CSV table of C-alpha atoms in Angstrom, one decimal:
chain,number,residue,atom,x,y,z
A,1,MET,CA,59.5,-36.9,-17.5
A,2,ASP,CA,60.4,-33.4,-19.5
A,3,GLU,CA,59.2,-31.1,-17.6
A,4,GLU,CA,61.6,-28.4,-16.4
A,5,VAL,CA,62.6,-28.7,-12.8
A,6,PRO,CA,62.4,-25.3,-10.9
A,7,ASP,CA,66.3,-24.5,-10.2
A,8,SER,CA,65.1,-23.5,-6.1
A,9,VAL,CA,64.1,-26.8,-5.6
A,10,THR,CA,66.4,-29.1,-7.2
A,11,GLU,CA,69.2,-26.9,-5.1
A,12,LYS,CA,66.9,-27.9,-1.5
A,13,THR,CA,67.7,-31.4,-3.2
A,14,GLY,CA,70.6,-31.3,-4.0
A,15,ASN,CA,69.8,-33.8,-6.9
A,16,SER,CA,67.3,-33.1,-9.4
A,17,ALA,CA,65.9,-36.8,-11.1
A,18,VAL,CA,65.2,-37.3,-7.3
A,19,THR,CA,62.8,-33.7,-7.5
A,20,ARG,CA,61.6,-35.6,-10.9
A,21,LEU,CA,60.8,-38.9,-9.1
A,22,ALA,CA,59.3,-37.4,-6.7
A,23,ILE,CA,57.5,-34.8,-9.1
A,24,LYS,CA,56.5,-37.9,-11.2
A,25,MET,CA,55.2,-39.6,-7.9
A,26,ALA,CA,53.2,-36.5,-6.7
A,27,HIS,CA,51.0,-37.2,-9.9
A,28,GLU,CA,50.3,-40.2,-10.1
A,29,LYS,CA,49.0,-40.1,-6.8
A,30,MET,CA,47.5,-37.2,-7.3
A,31,GLN,CA,45.5,-38.9,-11.0
A,32,GLU,CA,45.0,-42.7,-8.3
A,33,LEU,CA,42.9,-40.3,-5.7
A,34,GLN,CA,41.3,-38.3,-8.5
A,35,GLU,CA,40.6,-41.4,-10.0
A,36,GLU,CA,39.5,-43.1,-6.7
A,37,ARG,CA,36.8,-39.8,-6.6
A,38,GLU,CA,35.4,-40.9,-9.7
A,39,LEU,CA,34.8,-43.9,-8.4
A,40,LYS,CA,33.3,-43.2,-5.8
A,41,ALA,CA,30.8,-40.8,-7.0
A,42,LYS,CA,29.9,-43.2,-10.1
A,43,ILE,CA,28.7,-46.1,-6.9
A,44,ILE,CA,26.9,-42.4,-4.9
A,45,LEU,CA,24.9,-42.3,-8.4
A,46,LEU,CA,24.5,-45.7,-9.2
A,47,ASN,CA,23.3,-46.2,-5.8
A,48,SER,CA,20.9,-43.2,-5.1
A,49,THR,CA,18.6,-45.2,-9.2
A,50,GLY,CA,18.4,-48.5,-6.7
A,51,PHE,CA,21.4,-50.0,-8.4
A,52,SER,CA,22.9,-52.8,-6.8
A,53,PRO,CA,25.9,-55.0,-8.7
A,54,GLY,CA,24.3,-58.0,-10.4
A,55,SER,CA,20.8,-56.9,-10.6
A,56,ARG,CA,19.2,-57.6,-13.9
A,57,PRO,CA,18.1,-54.2,-15.5
A,58,LYS,CA,14.5,-54.7,-15.1
A,59,THR,CA,12.5,-55.4,-18.6
A,60,SER,CA,9.3,-56.2,-19.3
A,61,ARG,CA,7.7,-59.2,-18.4
A,62,SER,CA,7.7,-62.2,-21.6
A,63,PRO,CA,3.6,-62.6,-22.3
A,64,GLU,CA,4.3,-66.6,-21.1
A,65,SER,CA,4.8,-65.5,-18.1
A,66,LEU,CA,2.0,-63.7,-17.5
A,67,PRO,CA,-1.2,-65.0,-15.2
A,68,ILE,CA,-3.5,-67.1,-18.1
A,69,TRP,CA,-7.3,-65.4,-17.5
A,70,PRO,CA,-10.1,-66.7,-17.8
A,71,VAL,CA,-12.3,-65.7,-20.3
A,72,LYS,CA,-16.4,-65.8,-20.5
A,73,ILE,CA,-17.2,-65.1,-24.8
């Protein structure tokens, strides 16, 4: 991580490496939380459209599966 650590932060911890590690860990945690929020939003969106896991997309029925009706000629 190449970010400059403010002197005031380094002075409080007494160790710039610890400060950089804490900043890196906080950044990673924020990214994880953001990914979780995005995943939850996708799940909510899919649920609102009637999607359920394992379901197949609705397609038109093949002619072979349609019932055969008697026709008078």
